[in-house]
Amino acid sequence: MCKLILVRHGESVWNKENRFTGWTDVDLSEKGEQEARRAGELIRKHDLLFDVAFSSVLKRAIRTLHLLEESADRMWVPEIHNWRLNERHYGALQGLNKAETAKKYGEEQVHIWRRSFDVTPPLLEPDDPRGAVYEDKYKNVDPAVLPLGESLALTITRVIPFWQDYIAPCLISGNTVLVVAHGNSLRALIKYLDGISDEDIVGLEIPTGVPQVYELDAQLRPKKRYYLK
Ligand SMILES: O=C(O)[C@H](O)COP(=O)(O)O
């Protein structure tokens, strides 16, 4: 049996301010740092000796990983950071306050942007200086695959190939694997692993900084998924 630990980053400064974040590289809030340390303590308490760790290239996930590793006393574990685990790209909504946007466009429209399976948010203009194509951290990524806005369906199309090519082989080789990512990149992964329908995924919410564990069989079929307490 293999074990996979999934953690959504701790609360970020923009989670606290209720702003659409997506690929904006904001840091953890103080509460987020505490959540990350607590996640490491829980992992340690449950003796989940992860051998390798994956995260997105966004600092709220990387800092969560580092704080978690420190409190779990596993700072030596090899880490792989990849853009394919990034949050869903929120397009032109990035930076806007969610409540103010709901006042302007209506609660229903904002719910569709946030939770529908295949509706893409308004896209960033290709020459918008916030575009990933202008960021150093994506300089080795083919610009053609860098999004200007993504639905959950589009997010799945880049998370699952990363799972298949990197994370799954690591588990199959017998490693306990930790993945620190984001609300929607983790929803993408859980949808795939648990075979959740396009309709039912709308109801899946993932709290910040709480580790959840999958126990998987040799074919990586989930046997159990539970949050650590
Ligand atoms: O990118 C964001 O704003 C959040 O991390 C996730 O947002 P959501 O709860 O609207 O999916």
PDB file of C-alpha atoms and ligand atoms in Angstrom:
ATOM      1  CA  MET A   1       0.000   0.000   0.000  1.00  0.00           C
ATOM      2  CA  CYS A   2       1.275   3.511  -0.866  1.00  0.00           C
ATOM      3  CA  LYS A   3       0.582   6.727   0.973  1.00  0.00           C
ATOM      4  CA  LEU A   4       0.022  10.106  -0.596  1.00  0.00           C
ATOM      5  CA  ILE A   5      -0.332  13.227   1.560  1.00  0.00           C
ATOM      6  CA  LEU A   6      -2.055  16.264   0.055  1.00  0.00           C
ATOM      7  CA  VAL A   7      -1.856  19.707   1.664  1.00  0.00           C
ATOM      8  CA  ARG A   8      -3.405  22.942   0.438  1.00  0.00           C
ATOM      9  CA  HIS A   9      -1.036  25.831   1.308  1.00  0.00           C
ATOM     10  CA  GLY A  10      -1.726  27.755   4.526  1.00  0.00           C
ATOM     11  CA  GLU A  11      -3.876  30.883   4.400  1.00  0.00           C
ATOM     12  CA  SER A  12      -2.317  33.484   2.084  1.00  0.00           C
ATOM     13  CA  VAL A  13      -2.421  37.250   2.427  1.00  0.00           C
ATOM     14  CA  TRP A  14      -4.972  37.359  -0.407  1.00  0.00           C
ATOM     15  CA  ASN A  15      -7.092  34.538   1.077  1.00  0.00           C
ATOM     16  CA  LYS A  16      -7.297  36.768   4.130  1.00  0.00           C
ATOM     17  CA  GLU A  17      -8.232  39.795   1.994  1.00  0.00           C
ATOM     18  CA  ASN A  18     -10.734  37.657   0.031  1.00  0.00           C
ATOM     19  CA  ARG A  19      -9.112  38.396  -3.341  1.00  0.00           C
ATOM     20  CA  PHE A  20      -8.975  36.204  -6.451  1.00  0.00           C
ATOM     21  CA  THR A  21      -5.400  34.935  -6.461  1.00  0.00           C
ATOM     22  CA  GLY A  22      -4.727  32.259  -9.071  1.00  0.00           C
ATOM     23  CA  TRP A  23      -1.143  32.588 -10.312  1.00  0.00           C
ATOM     24  CA  THR A  24      -0.429  35.814  -8.393  1.00  0.00           C
ATOM     25  CA  ASP A  25       2.550  34.987  -6.221  1.00  0.00           C
ATOM     26  CA  VAL A  26       1.403  36.184  -2.800  1.00  0.00           C
ATOM     27  CA  ASP A  27       2.918  35.064   0.481  1.00  0.00           C
ATOM     28  CA  LEU A  28       1.385  33.330   3.501  1.00  0.00           C
ATOM     29  CA  SER A  29      -0.376  35.332   6.200  1.00  0.00           C
ATOM     30  CA  GLU A  30       0.756  34.829   9.804  1.00  0.00           C
ATOM     31  CA  LYS A  31      -2.167  32.427  10.270  1.00  0.00           C
ATOM     32  CA  GLY A  32      -1.032  30.590   7.123  1.00  0.00           C
ATOM     33  CA  GLU A  33       2.451  30.139   8.579  1.00  0.00           C
ATOM     34  CA  GLN A  34       0.938  28.685  11.753  1.00  0.00           C
ATOM     35  CA  GLU A  35      -1.255  26.349   9.703  1.00  0.00           C
ATOM     36  CA  ALA A  36       1.817  25.139   7.792  1.00  0.00           C
ATOM     37  CA  ARG A  37       3.733  24.405  11.009  1.00  0.00           C
ATOM     38  CA  ARG A  38       0.703  22.636  12.451  1.00  0.00           C
ATOM     39  CA  ALA A  39       0.431  20.507   9.286  1.00  0.00           C
ATOM     40  CA  GLY A  40       4.032  19.382   9.829  1.00  0.00           C
ATOM     41  CA  GLU A  41       3.313  18.533  13.474  1.00  0.00           C
ATOM     42  CA  LEU A  42       0.317  16.430  12.462  1.00  0.00           C
ATOM     43  CA  ILE A  43       2.334  14.594   9.825  1.00  0.00           C
ATOM     44  CA  ARG A  44       5.027  13.913  12.394  1.00  0.00           C
ATOM     45  CA  LYS A  45       2.514  12.807  15.032  1.00  0.00           C
ATOM     46  CA  HIS A  46       1.028  10.295  12.580  1.00  0.00           C
ATOM     47  CA  ASP A  47       4.504   9.066  11.608  1.00  0.00           C
ATOM     48  CA  LEU A  48       3.985   9.811   7.931  1.00  0.00           C
ATOM     49  CA  LEU A  49       7.602   9.663   6.844  1.00  0.00           C
ATOM     50  CA  PHE A  50       7.340  11.246   3.397  1.00  0.00           C
ATOM     51  CA  ASP A  51      10.319  10.534   1.136  1.00  0.00           C
ATOM     52  CA  VAL A  52       9.750  13.110  -1.570  1.00  0.00           C
ATOM     53  CA  ALA A  53       7.784  16.346  -1.787  1.00  0.00           C
ATOM     54  CA  PHE A  54       6.133  18.102  -4.734  1.00  0.00           C
ATOM     55  CA  SER A  55       4.813  21.640  -4.839  1.00  0.00           C
ATOM     56  CA  SER A  56       3.778  24.308  -7.292  1.00  0.00           C
ATOM     57  CA  VAL A  57       6.175  27.142  -8.118  1.00  0.00           C
ATOM     58  CA  LEU A  58       4.089  29.634  -6.113  1.00  0.00           C
ATOM     59  CA  LYS A  59       5.611  30.843  -2.863  1.00  0.00           C
ATOM     60  CA  ARG A  60       2.534  30.223  -0.712  1.00  0.00           C
ATOM     61  CA  ALA A  61       2.929  26.500  -1.492  1.00  0.00           C
ATOM     62  CA  ILE A  62       6.738  26.446  -1.274  1.00  0.00           C
ATOM     63  CA  ARG A  63       6.760  28.300   2.064  1.00  0.00           C
ATOM     64  CA  THR A  64       4.066  25.977   3.394  1.00  0.00           C
ATOM     65  CA  LEU A  65       6.224  23.038   2.346  1.00  0.00           C
ATOM     66  CA  HIS A  66       9.333  24.451   4.036  1.00  0.00           C
ATOM     67  CA  LEU A  67       7.573  25.332   7.308  1.00  0.00           C
ATOM     68  CA  LEU A  68       5.888  21.935   7.302  1.00  0.00           C
ATOM     69  CA  GLU A  69       9.187  20.124   6.687  1.00  0.00           C
ATOM     70  CA  GLU A  70      10.801  22.056   9.501  1.00  0.00           C
ATOM     71  CA  SER A  71       8.154  21.094  12.042  1.00  0.00           C
ATOM     72  CA  ALA A  72       8.057  17.506  10.743  1.00  0.00           C
ATOM     73  CA  ASP A  73      11.887  17.418  10.984  1.00  0.00           C
ATOM     74  CA  ARG A  74      12.213  16.335   7.342  1.00  0.00           C
ATOM     75  CA  MET A  75      13.988  19.281   5.749  1.00  0.00           C
ATOM     76  CA  TRP A  76      16.327  16.957   3.860  1.00  0.00           C
ATOM     77  CA  VAL A  77      13.577  15.451   1.711  1.00  0.00           C
ATOM     78  CA  PRO A  78      14.068  16.055  -2.047  1.00  0.00           C
ATOM     79  CA  GLU A  79      11.651  18.614  -3.479  1.00  0.00           C
ATOM     80  CA  ILE A  80      10.252  19.086  -6.959  1.00  0.00           C
ATOM     81  CA  HIS A  81       8.493  22.365  -7.786  1.00  0.00           C
ATOM     82  CA  ASN A  82       6.474  22.451 -10.970  1.00  0.00           C
ATOM     83  CA  TRP A  83       4.087  24.992 -12.527  1.00  0.00           C
ATOM     84  CA  ARG A  84       1.639  22.210 -13.390  1.00  0.00           C
ATOM     85  CA  LEU A  85       0.663  22.087  -9.703  1.00  0.00           C
ATOM     86  CA  ASN A  86      -0.092  25.842  -9.635  1.00  0.00           C
ATOM     87  CA  GLU A  87      -3.488  27.154  -8.627  1.00  0.00           C
ATOM     88  CA  ARG A  88      -6.066  27.437 -11.395  1.00  0.00           C
ATOM     89  CA  HIS A  89      -5.259  30.653 -13.337  1.00  0.00           C
ATOM     90  CA  TYR A  90      -7.973  33.165 -12.471  1.00  0.00           C
ATOM     91  CA  GLY A  91      -7.416  35.341 -15.562  1.00  0.00           C
ATOM     92  CA  ALA A  92      -8.522  38.968 -15.393  1.00  0.00           C
ATOM     93  CA  LEU A  93     -10.237  38.325 -12.024  1.00  0.00           C
ATOM     94  CA  GLN A  94      -6.846  38.067 -10.299  1.00  0.00           C
ATOM     95  CA  GLY A  95      -6.477  40.810  -7.706  1.00  0.00           C
ATOM     96  CA  LEU A  96     -10.199  41.631  -7.459  1.00  0.00           C
ATOM     97  CA  ASN A  97     -12.025  41.294  -4.156  1.00  0.00           C
ATOM     98  CA  LYS A  98     -14.470  38.341  -4.333  1.00  0.00           C
ATOM     99  CA  ALA A  99     -17.273  40.084  -2.386  1.00  0.00           C
ATOM    100  CA  GLU A 100     -16.986  43.320  -4.404  1.00  0.00           C
ATOM    101  CA  THR A 101     -16.985  41.317  -7.643  1.00  0.00           C
ATOM    102  CA  ALA A 102     -20.155  39.541  -6.470  1.00  0.00           C
ATOM    103  CA  LYS A 103     -21.802  42.942  -5.816  1.00  0.00           C
ATOM    104  CA  LYS A 104     -20.854  44.095  -9.307  1.00  0.00           C
ATOM    105  CA  TYR A 105     -21.622  40.966 -11.352  1.00  0.00           C
ATOM    106  CA  GLY A 106     -24.007  39.103  -9.002  1.00  0.00           C
ATOM    107  CA  GLU A 107     -23.443  36.173  -6.638  1.00  0.00           C
ATOM    108  CA  GLU A 108     -24.531  33.694  -9.279  1.00  0.00           C
ATOM    109  CA  GLN A 109     -21.982  34.836 -11.869  1.00  0.00           C
ATOM    110  CA  VAL A 110     -19.185  34.742  -9.298  1.00  0.00           C
ATOM    111  CA  HIS A 111     -20.241  31.262  -8.189  1.00  0.00           C
ATOM    112  CA  ILE A 112     -20.116  30.151 -11.845  1.00  0.00           C
ATOM    113  CA  TRP A 113     -16.609  31.606 -12.233  1.00  0.00           C
ATOM    114  CA  ARG A 114     -15.455  30.012  -8.985  1.00  0.00           C
ATOM    115  CA  ARG A 115     -17.061  26.603  -9.029  1.00  0.00           C
ATOM    116  CA  SER A 116     -18.417  25.579 -12.436  1.00  0.00           C
ATOM    117  CA  PHE A 117     -16.462  22.787 -14.054  1.00  0.00           C
ATOM    118  CA  ASP A 118     -15.764  24.175 -17.485  1.00  0.00           C
ATOM    119  CA  VAL A 119     -16.470  27.907 -17.467  1.00  0.00           C
ATOM    120  CA  THR A 120     -13.277  29.924 -17.927  1.00  0.00           C
ATOM    121  CA  PRO A 121     -12.980  33.290 -16.124  1.00  0.00           C
ATOM    122  CA  PRO A 122     -12.437  36.449 -18.233  1.00  0.00           C
ATOM    123  CA  LEU A 123      -8.944  36.021 -19.688  1.00  0.00           C
ATOM    124  CA  LEU A 124      -5.920  38.266 -19.163  1.00  0.00           C
ATOM    125  CA  GLU A 125      -4.951  40.168 -22.318  1.00  0.00           C
ATOM    126  CA  PRO A 126      -1.837  38.528 -23.860  1.00  0.00           C
ATOM    127  CA  ASP A 127       0.169  41.734 -23.323  1.00  0.00           C
ATOM    128  CA  ASP A 128      -0.985  42.198 -19.714  1.00  0.00           C
ATOM    129  CA  PRO A 129       2.203  42.660 -17.642  1.00  0.00           C
ATOM    130  CA  ARG A 130       0.764  40.207 -15.081  1.00  0.00           C
ATOM    131  CA  GLY A 131       1.028  37.397 -17.651  1.00  0.00           C
ATOM    132  CA  ALA A 132       3.125  34.350 -16.734  1.00  0.00           C
ATOM    133  CA  VAL A 133       5.041  34.739 -19.979  1.00  0.00           C
ATOM    134  CA  TYR A 134       6.772  37.806 -18.453  1.00  0.00           C
ATOM    135  CA  GLU A 135       7.847  35.992 -15.278  1.00  0.00           C
ATOM    136  CA  ASP A 136      11.307  34.549 -14.865  1.00  0.00           C
ATOM    137  CA  LYS A 137       9.994  31.431 -13.132  1.00  0.00           C
ATOM    138  CA  TYR A 138       8.240  30.292 -16.325  1.00  0.00           C
ATOM    139  CA  LYS A 139      11.113  31.024 -18.701  1.00  0.00           C
ATOM    140  CA  ASN A 140      11.692  27.323 -19.399  1.00  0.00           C
ATOM    141  CA  VAL A 141       8.025  26.594 -20.050  1.00  0.00           C
ATOM    142  CA  ASP A 142       6.699  26.633 -23.634  1.00  0.00           C
ATOM    143  CA  PRO A 143       4.815  29.980 -23.790  1.00  0.00           C
ATOM    144  CA  ALA A 144       2.086  28.250 -25.817  1.00  0.00           C
ATOM    145  CA  VAL A 145       1.031  26.220 -22.751  1.00  0.00           C
ATOM    146  CA  LEU A 146       1.031  29.132 -20.281  1.00  0.00           C
ATOM    147  CA  PRO A 147      -2.613  30.045 -19.588  1.00  0.00           C
ATOM    148  CA  LEU A 148      -4.312  33.457 -19.541  1.00  0.00           C
ATOM    149  CA  GLY A 149      -7.183  32.025 -17.488  1.00  0.00           C
ATOM    150  CA  GLU A 150      -8.395  28.484 -16.735  1.00  0.00           C
ATOM    151  CA  SER A 151     -11.535  26.547 -15.839  1.00  0.00           C
ATOM    152  CA  LEU A 152     -11.209  23.529 -13.546  1.00  0.00           C
ATOM    153  CA  ALA A 153     -11.481  21.374 -16.682  1.00  0.00           C
ATOM    154  CA  LEU A 154      -8.421  23.091 -18.184  1.00  0.00           C
ATOM    155  CA  THR A 155      -6.551  22.838 -14.882  1.00  0.00           C
ATOM    156  CA  ILE A 156      -7.089  19.059 -14.981  1.00  0.00           C
ATOM    157  CA  THR A 157      -5.449  18.869 -18.413  1.00  0.00           C
ATOM    158  CA  ARG A 158      -2.120  20.025 -16.971  1.00  0.00           C
ATOM    159  CA  VAL A 159      -2.292  18.543 -13.419  1.00  0.00           C
ATOM    160  CA  ILE A 160      -3.036  14.955 -14.457  1.00  0.00           C
ATOM    161  CA  PRO A 161      -0.130  14.572 -16.948  1.00  0.00           C
ATOM    162  CA  PHE A 162       2.168  15.731 -14.120  1.00  0.00           C
ATOM    163  CA  TRP A 163       0.610  13.151 -11.802  1.00  0.00           C
ATOM    164  CA  GLN A 164       1.087  10.425 -14.415  1.00  0.00           C
ATOM    165  CA  ASP A 165       4.648  11.356 -15.371  1.00  0.00           C
ATOM    166  CA  TYR A 166       6.144  12.261 -11.978  1.00  0.00           C
ATOM    167  CA  ILE A 167       4.015  11.646  -8.890  1.00  0.00           C
ATOM    168  CA  ALA A 168       2.541   8.230  -9.750  1.00  0.00           C
ATOM    169  CA  PRO A 169       5.957   6.667 -10.627  1.00  0.00           C
ATOM    170  CA  CYS A 170       7.344   7.895  -7.303  1.00  0.00           C
ATOM    171  CA  LEU A 171       4.507   6.195  -5.395  1.00  0.00           C
ATOM    172  CA  ILE A 172       4.856   3.016  -7.448  1.00  0.00           C
ATOM    173  CA  SER A 173       8.538   2.859  -6.472  1.00  0.00           C
ATOM    174  CA  GLY A 174       7.400   2.624  -2.851  1.00  0.00           C
ATOM    175  CA  ASN A 175       7.819   6.221  -1.683  1.00  0.00           C
ATOM    176  CA  THR A 176       5.474   8.075   0.610  1.00  0.00           C
ATOM    177  CA  VAL A 177       4.764  11.265  -1.307  1.00  0.00           C
ATOM    178  CA  LEU A 178       3.772  14.734  -0.095  1.00  0.00           C
ATOM    179  CA  VAL A 179       2.087  17.206  -2.465  1.00  0.00           C
ATOM    180  CA  VAL A 180       1.643  20.819  -1.359  1.00  0.00           C
ATOM    181  CA  ALA A 181      -0.551  22.659  -3.829  1.00  0.00           C
ATOM    182  CA  HIS A 182      -3.735  24.726  -4.121  1.00  0.00           C
ATOM    183  CA  GLY A 183      -7.502  24.536  -3.723  1.00  0.00           C
ATOM    184  CA  ASN A 184      -8.173  23.919  -7.399  1.00  0.00           C
ATOM    185  CA  SER A 185      -5.088  21.950  -8.452  1.00  0.00           C
ATOM    186  CA  LEU A 186      -5.909  19.573  -5.564  1.00  0.00           C
ATOM    187  CA  ARG A 187      -9.593  19.463  -6.565  1.00  0.00           C
ATOM    188  CA  ALA A 188      -8.363  18.444 -10.024  1.00  0.00           C
ATOM    189  CA  LEU A 189      -6.265  15.628  -8.567  1.00  0.00           C
ATOM    190  CA  ILE A 190      -8.938  14.393  -6.141  1.00  0.00           C
ATOM    191  CA  LYS A 191     -11.557  14.448  -8.913  1.00  0.00           C
ATOM    192  CA  TYR A 192      -9.311  12.213 -10.984  1.00  0.00           C
ATOM    193  CA  LEU A 193      -8.298   9.825  -8.170  1.00  0.00           C
ATOM    194  CA  ASP A 194     -11.798   9.421  -6.709  1.00  0.00           C
ATOM    195  CA  GLY A 195     -13.611   9.483 -10.070  1.00  0.00           C
ATOM    196  CA  ILE A 196     -15.829  12.402  -8.940  1.00  0.00           C
ATOM    197  CA  SER A 197     -18.294  13.587 -11.600  1.00  0.00           C
ATOM    198  CA  ASP A 198     -18.178  17.042 -13.217  1.00  0.00           C
ATOM    199  CA  GLU A 199     -21.373  17.908 -11.290  1.00  0.00           C
ATOM    200  CA  ASP A 200     -20.274  16.661  -7.863  1.00  0.00           C
ATOM    201  CA  ILE A 201     -16.822  18.279  -7.884  1.00  0.00           C
ATOM    202  CA  VAL A 202     -18.612  21.643  -7.455  1.00  0.00           C
ATOM    203  CA  GLY A 203     -19.280  20.701  -3.805  1.00  0.00           C
ATOM    204  CA  LEU A 204     -15.704  19.734  -2.871  1.00  0.00           C
ATOM    205  CA  GLU A 205     -14.001  22.379  -0.713  1.00  0.00           C
ATOM    206  CA  ILE A 206     -10.476  21.931   0.664  1.00  0.00           C
ATOM    207  CA  PRO A 207      -9.393  23.796   3.824  1.00  0.00           C
ATOM    208  CA  THR A 208      -6.004  25.549   3.991  1.00  0.00           C
ATOM    209  CA  GLY A 209      -3.147  23.751   5.752  1.00  0.00           C
ATOM    210  CA  VAL A 210      -4.891  20.514   6.751  1.00  0.00           C
ATOM    211  CA  PRO A 211      -3.109  17.352   5.532  1.00  0.00           C
ATOM    212  CA  GLN A 212      -5.250  14.698   3.915  1.00  0.00           C
ATOM    213  CA  VAL A 213      -3.954  11.209   3.348  1.00  0.00           C
ATOM    214  CA  TYR A 214      -4.728   8.765   0.574  1.00  0.00           C
ATOM    215  CA  GLU A 215      -4.034   5.098   1.071  1.00  0.00           C
ATOM    216  CA  LEU A 216      -3.633   3.599  -2.407  1.00  0.00           C
ATOM    217  CA  ASP A 217      -3.274   0.049  -3.643  1.00  0.00           C
ATOM    218  CA  ALA A 218      -0.454  -1.111  -5.944  1.00  0.00           C
ATOM    219  CA  GLN A 219      -2.397   0.180  -8.983  1.00  0.00           C
ATOM    220  CA  LEU A 220      -2.828   3.528  -7.181  1.00  0.00           C
ATOM    221  CA  ARG A 221      -6.538   2.971  -6.680  1.00  0.00           C
ATOM    222  CA  PRO A 222      -7.676   4.841  -3.551  1.00  0.00           C
ATOM    223  CA  LYS A 223      -8.640   2.668  -0.587  1.00  0.00           C
ATOM    224  CA  LYS A 224      -9.169   5.526   1.871  1.00  0.00           C
ATOM    225  CA  ARG A 225      -8.915   9.317   2.034  1.00  0.00           C
ATOM    226  CA  TYR A 226      -8.988  11.136   5.373  1.00  0.00           C
ATOM    227  CA  TYR A 227      -7.895  14.370   7.012  1.00  0.00           C
ATOM    228  CA  LEU A 228      -5.321  14.220   9.812  1.00  0.00           C
ATOM    229  CA  LYS A 229      -6.489  15.381  13.248  1.00  0.00           C
TER     230      LYS A 229
HETATM  231  O1  LIG B   1      -7.008  31.539  -6.326  1.00  0.00           O
HETATM  232  C1  LIG B   1      -7.765  31.802  -5.383  1.00  0.00           C
HETATM  233  O2  LIG B   1      -8.378  32.870  -5.277  1.00  0.00           O
HETATM  234  C2  LIG B   1      -7.955  30.789  -4.273  1.00  0.00           C
HETATM  235  O3  LIG B   1      -6.763  30.199  -3.977  1.00  0.00           O
HETATM  236  C3  LIG B   1      -8.960  29.715  -4.619  1.00  0.00           C
HETATM  237  O4  LIG B   1     -10.075  30.347  -5.014  1.00  0.00           O
HETATM  238  P1  LIG B   1     -11.552  29.727  -5.044  1.00  0.00           P
HETATM  239  O5  LIG B   1     -11.948  29.374  -3.635  1.00  0.00           O
HETATM  240  O6  LIG B   1     -12.360  30.866  -5.601  1.00  0.00           O
HETATM  241  O7  LIG B   1     -11.506  28.545  -5.951  1.00  0.00           O
END
